Tab-separated table of C-alpha atoms in Angstrom:
chain	number	residue	atom	x	y	z
A	1168	MET	CA	-21.473	0.046	13.156
A	1169	ASN	CA	-17.965	0.924	14.334
A	1170	GLU	CA	-15.320	2.443	12.080
A	1171	ARG	CA	-13.465	-0.842	11.641
A	1172	ASP	CA	-16.592	-2.543	10.350
A	1173	VAL	CA	-17.368	0.409	8.091
A	1174	ALA	CA	-13.912	0.106	6.522
A	1175	ILE	CA	-14.371	-3.636	6.016
A	1176	GLU	CA	-17.780	-3.090	4.409
A	1177	ALA	CA	-16.451	-0.357	2.127
A	1178	ALA	CA	-13.519	-2.471	0.961
A	1179	GLY	CA	-15.862	-5.405	0.484
A	1180	ALA	CA	-18.128	-3.360	-1.771
A	1181	ALA	CA	-15.213	-2.729	-4.102
A	1182	ALA	CA	-14.043	-6.334	-3.848
A	1183	THR	CA	-17.444	-7.525	-5.054
A	1184	ILE	CA	-17.087	-5.452	-8.213
A	1185	LEU	CA	-13.561	-6.741	-8.804
A	1186	ARG	CA	-14.681	-10.348	-8.477
A	1187	ASP	CA	-17.394	-9.716	-11.059
A	1188	HIS	CA	-14.998	-8.124	-13.550
A	1189	ALA	CA	-11.975	-10.368	-13.734
A	1190	ARG	CA	-10.770	-8.641	-16.903
A	1191	PRO	CA	-11.781	-5.040	-17.727
A	1192	ASN	CA	-13.172	-4.114	-21.116
A	1193	THR	CA	-12.273	-0.429	-21.107
A	1194	ILE	CA	-8.846	0.918	-20.213
A	1195	HIS	CA	-8.015	4.609	-19.977
A	1196	HIS	CA	-4.523	6.040	-19.708
A	1197	LYS	CA	-3.800	8.596	-16.984
A	1198	GLY	CA	-0.283	8.719	-18.369
A	1199	PRO	CA	1.994	6.669	-20.644
A	1200	MET	CA	2.378	3.938	-18.002
A	1201	ASP	CA	-0.537	4.640	-15.636
A	1202	LEU	CA	-3.728	2.730	-16.375
A	1203	VAL	CA	-7.195	3.298	-15.012
A	1204	THR	CA	-10.138	1.121	-15.872
A	1205	GLU	CA	-13.868	1.601	-15.601
A	1206	VAL	CA	-13.579	-0.887	-12.758
A	1207	ASP	CA	-11.335	1.461	-10.729
A	1208	LEU	CA	-13.956	4.155	-11.048
A	1209	ALA	CA	-16.843	1.848	-10.151
A	1210	CYS	CA	-14.952	0.505	-7.139
A	1211	GLU	CA	-14.221	3.950	-5.764
A	1212	ALA	CA	-17.843	4.978	-6.255
A	1213	ALA	CA	-18.961	1.893	-4.312
A	1214	ILE	CA	-16.561	2.685	-1.484
A	1215	ARG	CA	-17.723	6.285	-1.333
A	1216	ARG	CA	-21.376	5.208	-1.136
A	1217	VAL	CA	-20.707	3.012	1.889
A	1218	LEU	CA	-18.651	5.682	3.637
A	1219	ALA	CA	-21.248	8.376	2.910
A	1220	GLN	CA	-23.955	6.171	4.388
A	1221	HIS	CA	-22.156	5.541	7.674
A	1222	THR	CA	-19.880	8.590	8.077
A	1223	PRO	CA	-21.422	11.374	5.975
A	1224	ASP	CA	-19.405	14.130	7.640
A	1225	VAL	CA	-15.980	12.578	7.012
A	1226	PRO	CA	-14.353	13.559	3.688
A	1227	VAL	CA	-12.788	10.959	1.423
A	1228	LEU	CA	-9.404	11.137	-0.287
A	1229	GLY	CA	-9.358	8.657	-3.160
A	1230	GLU	CA	-6.950	7.850	-5.946
A	1231	GLU	CA	-9.502	8.335	-8.696
A	1232	GLY	CA	-11.893	10.877	-7.202
A	1233	GLY	CA	-9.572	13.103	-5.206
A	1234	GLY	CA	-11.255	15.059	-2.414
A	1235	ALA	CA	-10.453	15.684	1.271
A	1236	GLY	CA	-7.367	17.744	0.424
A	1237	GLU	CA	-5.418	18.503	3.586
A	1238	ALA	CA	-8.170	17.427	5.997
A	1239	LEU	CA	-6.680	15.816	9.100
A	1240	THR	CA	-9.701	13.586	9.641
A	1241	ARG	CA	-10.551	11.674	6.483
A	1242	TRP	CA	-10.966	8.346	4.796
A	1243	VAL	CA	-8.075	7.454	2.476
A	1244	VAL	CA	-8.936	4.880	-0.177
A	1245	ASP	CA	-7.350	3.084	-3.090
A	1246	PRO	CA	-10.123	1.228	-4.918
A	1247	LEU	CA	-7.710	-0.973	-6.848
A	1248	ASP	CA	-4.063	-1.159	-5.865
A	1249	GLY	CA	-2.355	-3.174	-8.558
A	1250	THR	CA	-4.342	-1.981	-11.561
A	1251	THR	CA	-1.710	-3.155	-14.042
A	1252	ASN	CA	-1.797	-6.659	-12.557
A	1253	PHE	CA	-5.590	-6.614	-12.767
A	1254	VAL	CA	-5.598	-5.446	-16.381
A	1255	HIS	CA	-3.189	-8.202	-17.396
A	1256	GLY	CA	-4.977	-10.939	-15.495
A	1257	ILE	CA	-2.265	-11.330	-12.862
A	1258	PRO	CA	-3.999	-12.441	-9.635
A	1259	HIS	CA	-2.375	-10.010	-7.227
A	1260	TYR	CA	-4.196	-6.778	-6.336
A	1261	ALA	CA	-6.115	-5.255	-3.448
A	1262	VAL	CA	-8.551	-2.677	-2.110
A	1263	SER	CA	-7.163	-0.367	0.569
A	1264	VAL	CA	-9.289	1.660	3.005
A	1265	ALA	CA	-7.963	3.664	5.960
A	1266	LEU	CA	-9.399	6.148	8.433
A	1267	GLN	CA	-7.183	8.979	9.621
A	1268	ILE	CA	-8.172	11.050	12.654
A	1269	ASP	CA	-6.193	14.190	13.440
A	1270	GLY	CA	-3.595	13.083	10.915
A	1271	MET	CA	-3.078	9.644	12.459
A	1272	THR	CA	-4.241	6.432	10.801
A	1273	GLU	CA	-6.536	4.673	13.267
A	1274	VAL	CA	-8.095	1.934	11.120
A	1275	GLY	CA	-6.684	0.157	8.094
A	1276	VAL	CA	-8.121	-2.557	5.860
A	1277	VAL	CA	-6.412	-4.274	2.942
A	1278	HIS	CA	-8.715	-6.654	1.069
A	1279	GLU	CA	-6.534	-8.981	-1.004
A	1280	LEU	CA	-7.865	-10.317	-4.280
A	1281	PRO	CA	-8.583	-12.707	-5.803
A	1282	ARG	CA	-7.696	-14.684	-2.662
A	1283	ASP	CA	-10.415	-12.738	-0.836
A	1284	ARG	CA	-8.413	-12.255	2.362
A	1285	ILE	CA	-9.188	-9.307	4.633
A	1286	LEU	CA	-6.316	-7.891	6.683
A	1287	VAL	CA	-7.385	-5.432	9.371
A	1288	ALA	CA	-5.588	-3.200	11.853
A	1289	THR	CA	-6.871	-0.878	14.558
A	1290	ARG	CA	-4.385	1.362	16.322
A	1291	GLY	CA	-3.457	-0.080	19.687
A	1292	GLN	CA	-5.408	-3.281	19.076
A	1293	GLY	CA	-3.132	-5.187	16.726
A	1294	ALA	CA	-3.559	-6.526	13.209
A	1295	SER	CA	-5.258	-9.701	12.075
A	1296	CYS	CA	-6.449	-11.742	9.116
A	1297	GLY	CA	-9.313	-14.180	9.506
A	1298	GLY	CA	-9.115	-13.844	13.265
A	1299	VAL	CA	-5.401	-14.758	13.349
A	1300	ARG	CA	-3.063	-12.173	14.864
A	1301	LEU	CA	-0.411	-10.879	12.471
A	1302	ARG	CA	3.235	-10.777	13.503
A	1303	VAL	CA	6.255	-9.648	11.540
A	1304	SER	CA	9.140	-12.022	10.923
A	1305	GLU	CA	12.112	-12.466	13.224
A	1306	VAL	CA	14.822	-12.341	10.574
A	1307	ARG	CA	17.620	-10.352	12.182
A	1308	ASP	CA	20.129	-9.880	9.398
A	1309	LEU	CA	19.539	-8.293	6.014
A	1310	SER	CA	21.496	-11.098	4.365
A	1311	GLY	CA	18.631	-13.421	5.274
A	1312	ALA	CA	15.825	-10.998	4.422
A	1313	LEU	CA	13.378	-11.239	1.539
A	1314	CYS	CA	12.682	-7.665	0.458
A	1315	ALA	CA	10.241	-5.990	-1.913
A	1316	THR	CA	10.064	-2.745	-3.823
A	1317	GLY	CA	8.088	-1.115	-6.611
A	1318	PHE	CA	8.849	1.088	-9.579
A	1319	PRO	CA	7.146	4.479	-10.047
A	1320	TYR	CA	5.454	5.404	-13.312
A	1321	ASP	CA	7.813	8.368	-13.627
A	1322	ARG	CA	10.685	6.889	-15.623
A	1323	SER	CA	13.013	9.695	-14.569
A	1324	HIS	CA	13.620	7.598	-11.448
A	1325	ALA	CA	14.902	4.602	-13.417
A	1326	GLY	CA	18.443	5.143	-12.186
A	1327	ARG	CA	17.337	5.195	-8.560
A	1328	CYS	CA	15.248	2.055	-9.050
A	1329	ALA	CA	18.174	0.263	-10.656
A	1330	ALA	CA	20.371	1.282	-7.736
A	1331	VAL	CA	17.829	-0.110	-5.250
A	1332	VAL	CA	17.695	-3.404	-7.144
A	1333	ARG	CA	21.471	-3.702	-7.317
A	1334	ALA	CA	22.059	-2.849	-3.663
A	1335	THR	CA	19.331	-5.198	-2.468
A	1336	LEU	CA	20.538	-8.113	-4.578
A	1337	LEU	CA	24.046	-7.614	-3.223
A	1338	HIS	CA	23.051	-7.478	0.439
A	1339	ALA	CA	19.736	-9.304	0.948
A	1340	ARG	CA	18.473	-12.833	0.368
A	1341	GLY	CA	16.216	-11.740	-2.458
A	1342	LEU	CA	14.062	-9.019	-3.972
A	1343	ARG	CA	10.483	-9.096	-5.217
A	1344	ARG	CA	8.567	-6.545	-7.300
A	1345	MET	CA	4.935	-7.681	-7.213
A	1346	GLY	CA	2.995	-4.574	-8.192
A	1347	SER	CA	0.876	-3.667	-5.157
A	1348	ALA	CA	2.219	-1.438	-2.403
A	1349	ALA	CA	-0.714	-2.264	-0.130
A	1350	LEU	CA	-0.001	-5.984	-0.393
A	1351	ASP	CA	3.758	-5.529	-0.022
A	1352	LEU	CA	3.111	-3.807	3.296
A	1353	ALA	CA	0.527	-6.416	4.278
A	1354	TYR	CA	3.035	-9.174	3.569
A	1355	VAL	CA	5.605	-7.489	5.811
A	1356	ALA	CA	2.952	-7.442	8.538
A	1357	GLU	CA	2.338	-11.165	8.000
A	1358	GLY	CA	6.024	-12.063	8.024
A	1359	ARG	CA	5.996	-13.212	4.400
A	1360	LEU	CA	8.341	-10.360	3.522
A	1361	ASP	CA	10.980	-8.968	5.860
A	1362	ALA	CA	11.365	-5.485	4.362
A	1363	TYR	CA	9.846	-3.175	1.772
A	1364	ALA	CA	10.519	0.299	0.390
A	1365	GLU	CA	9.379	2.226	-2.651
A	1366	LEU	CA	9.785	5.601	-4.317
A	1367	ASN	CA	7.082	8.205	-4.770
A	1368	LEU	CA	3.903	6.845	-3.230
A	1369	ALA	CA	0.689	8.688	-2.404
A	1370	PRO	CA	-1.254	8.430	0.888
A	1371	TRP	CA	-3.850	6.053	-0.574
A	1372	ASP	CA	-1.087	3.613	-1.549
A	1373	THR	CA	0.184	3.138	1.983
A	1374	ALA	CA	-2.166	4.430	4.707
A	1375	ALA	CA	-3.778	1.083	5.557
A	1376	GLY	CA	-0.680	-1.023	4.948
A	1377	ILE	CA	1.546	1.064	7.185
A	1378	LEU	CA	-0.834	0.593	10.103
A	1379	LEU	CA	-0.848	-3.167	9.468
A	1380	VAL	CA	2.944	-3.258	9.738
A	1381	GLU	CA	3.051	-1.131	12.873
A	1382	GLU	CA	0.330	-3.094	14.632
A	1383	ALA	CA	2.052	-6.367	13.708
A	1384	GLY	CA	5.190	-5.230	15.523
A	1385	GLY	CA	7.137	-3.850	12.578
A	1386	LYS	CA	8.621	-0.451	11.895
A	1387	VAL	CA	7.876	2.115	9.197
A	1388	THR	CA	9.696	5.339	8.448
A	1389	ALA	CA	9.279	7.631	5.472
A	1390	THR	CA	11.421	10.067	3.579
A	1391	PRO	CA	10.167	12.779	1.216
A	1392	GLY	CA	10.026	11.931	-2.467
A	1393	PRO	CA	12.832	13.220	-4.703
A	1394	GLY	CA	12.599	16.722	-6.121
A	1395	ARG	CA	9.484	18.803	-5.524
A	1396	SER	CA	7.108	15.863	-5.400
A	1397	ARG	CA	4.677	15.757	-2.467
A	1398	SER	CA	4.919	11.976	-2.442
A	1399	SER	CA	6.811	9.949	0.119
A	1400	CYS	CA	9.114	6.956	0.164
A	1401	PRO	CA	7.945	4.531	2.873
A	1402	ILE	CA	10.524	2.180	4.356
A	1403	ALA	CA	9.003	-0.768	6.213
A	1404	SER	CA	10.499	-3.794	7.907
A	1405	ASN	CA	10.178	-6.298	10.717
A	1406	GLY	CA	12.163	-3.874	12.858
A	1407	TRP	CA	15.215	-6.097	13.257
A	1408	VAL	CA	16.699	-5.188	9.870
A	1409	HIS	CA	15.286	-1.683	9.712
A	1410	ASP	CA	18.343	0.476	10.232
A	1411	VAL	CA	20.440	-1.410	7.693
A	1412	TRP	CA	17.569	-1.583	5.177
A	1413	ALA	CA	16.774	2.121	5.550
A	1414	ALA	CA	20.423	3.050	5.089
A	1415	LEU	CA	20.696	0.856	1.991
A	1416	PHE	CA	17.547	2.268	0.412
A	1417	GLY	CA	18.389	5.847	1.348
A	1418	SER	CA	21.839	5.585	-0.170
A	1419	ALA	CA	20.469	4.037	-3.354
A	1420	ILE	CA	17.950	6.826	-3.980
A	1421	ASP	CA	20.309	9.658	-3.020
A	1422	PRO	CA	20.104	12.083	-5.968
A	1423	GLU	CA	23.773	12.911	-5.480
A	1424	ASP	CA	24.563	9.358	-6.563
A	1425	ARG	CA	22.187	9.113	-9.529
């Protein structure tokens, strides 16, 4: 089994659990606004079992289970991206699985639920969903772009988030905040969204989605998270609006202005 198929199988193992547990019974709090359910934990365990079976020597970096550390070759997994949506019964969440080799993401899978769509990218071979090649949109002006963002759990960034919302509403067609970074990136790759950016994300939030965007012809850049955080702020687009979008987002999150 090749690495692409392993990633699809691993994501599918978690998706099966999510389909069987539409609403979780037990919710734990990692922080005041950060939820983790028994389903998150079961999904990551299922992913790890599949990866251990097929690639036992490759470490796994996961949102719930940690691991892998600074390894350059590793699996990067988010067993449930959009946990808050899932907990509240909002049908918009995903499983994200990516393989990084020598620090470069080579395979990315985003399994969208509950629609049960599998979006796959392999470096140099494009991105697809259900056998259909993904292509970013051709919107060439930010004034016609539908953009997306997300809000970090750390409320100290509320001012920056408000600035992003204000600037986007003033200069773009519209703004969406849907609650899953993996799906926001996937939607840019599909041309549903034209641009996306978000504060303070971890590798498991974006590894697969970034490859989808790049292989669909889009552009992704990243800036370090504010302060001493080791997180990053990915900026993704169809490429046509990238410079203007990146400048808008960068100006909005500039700590000198907040």
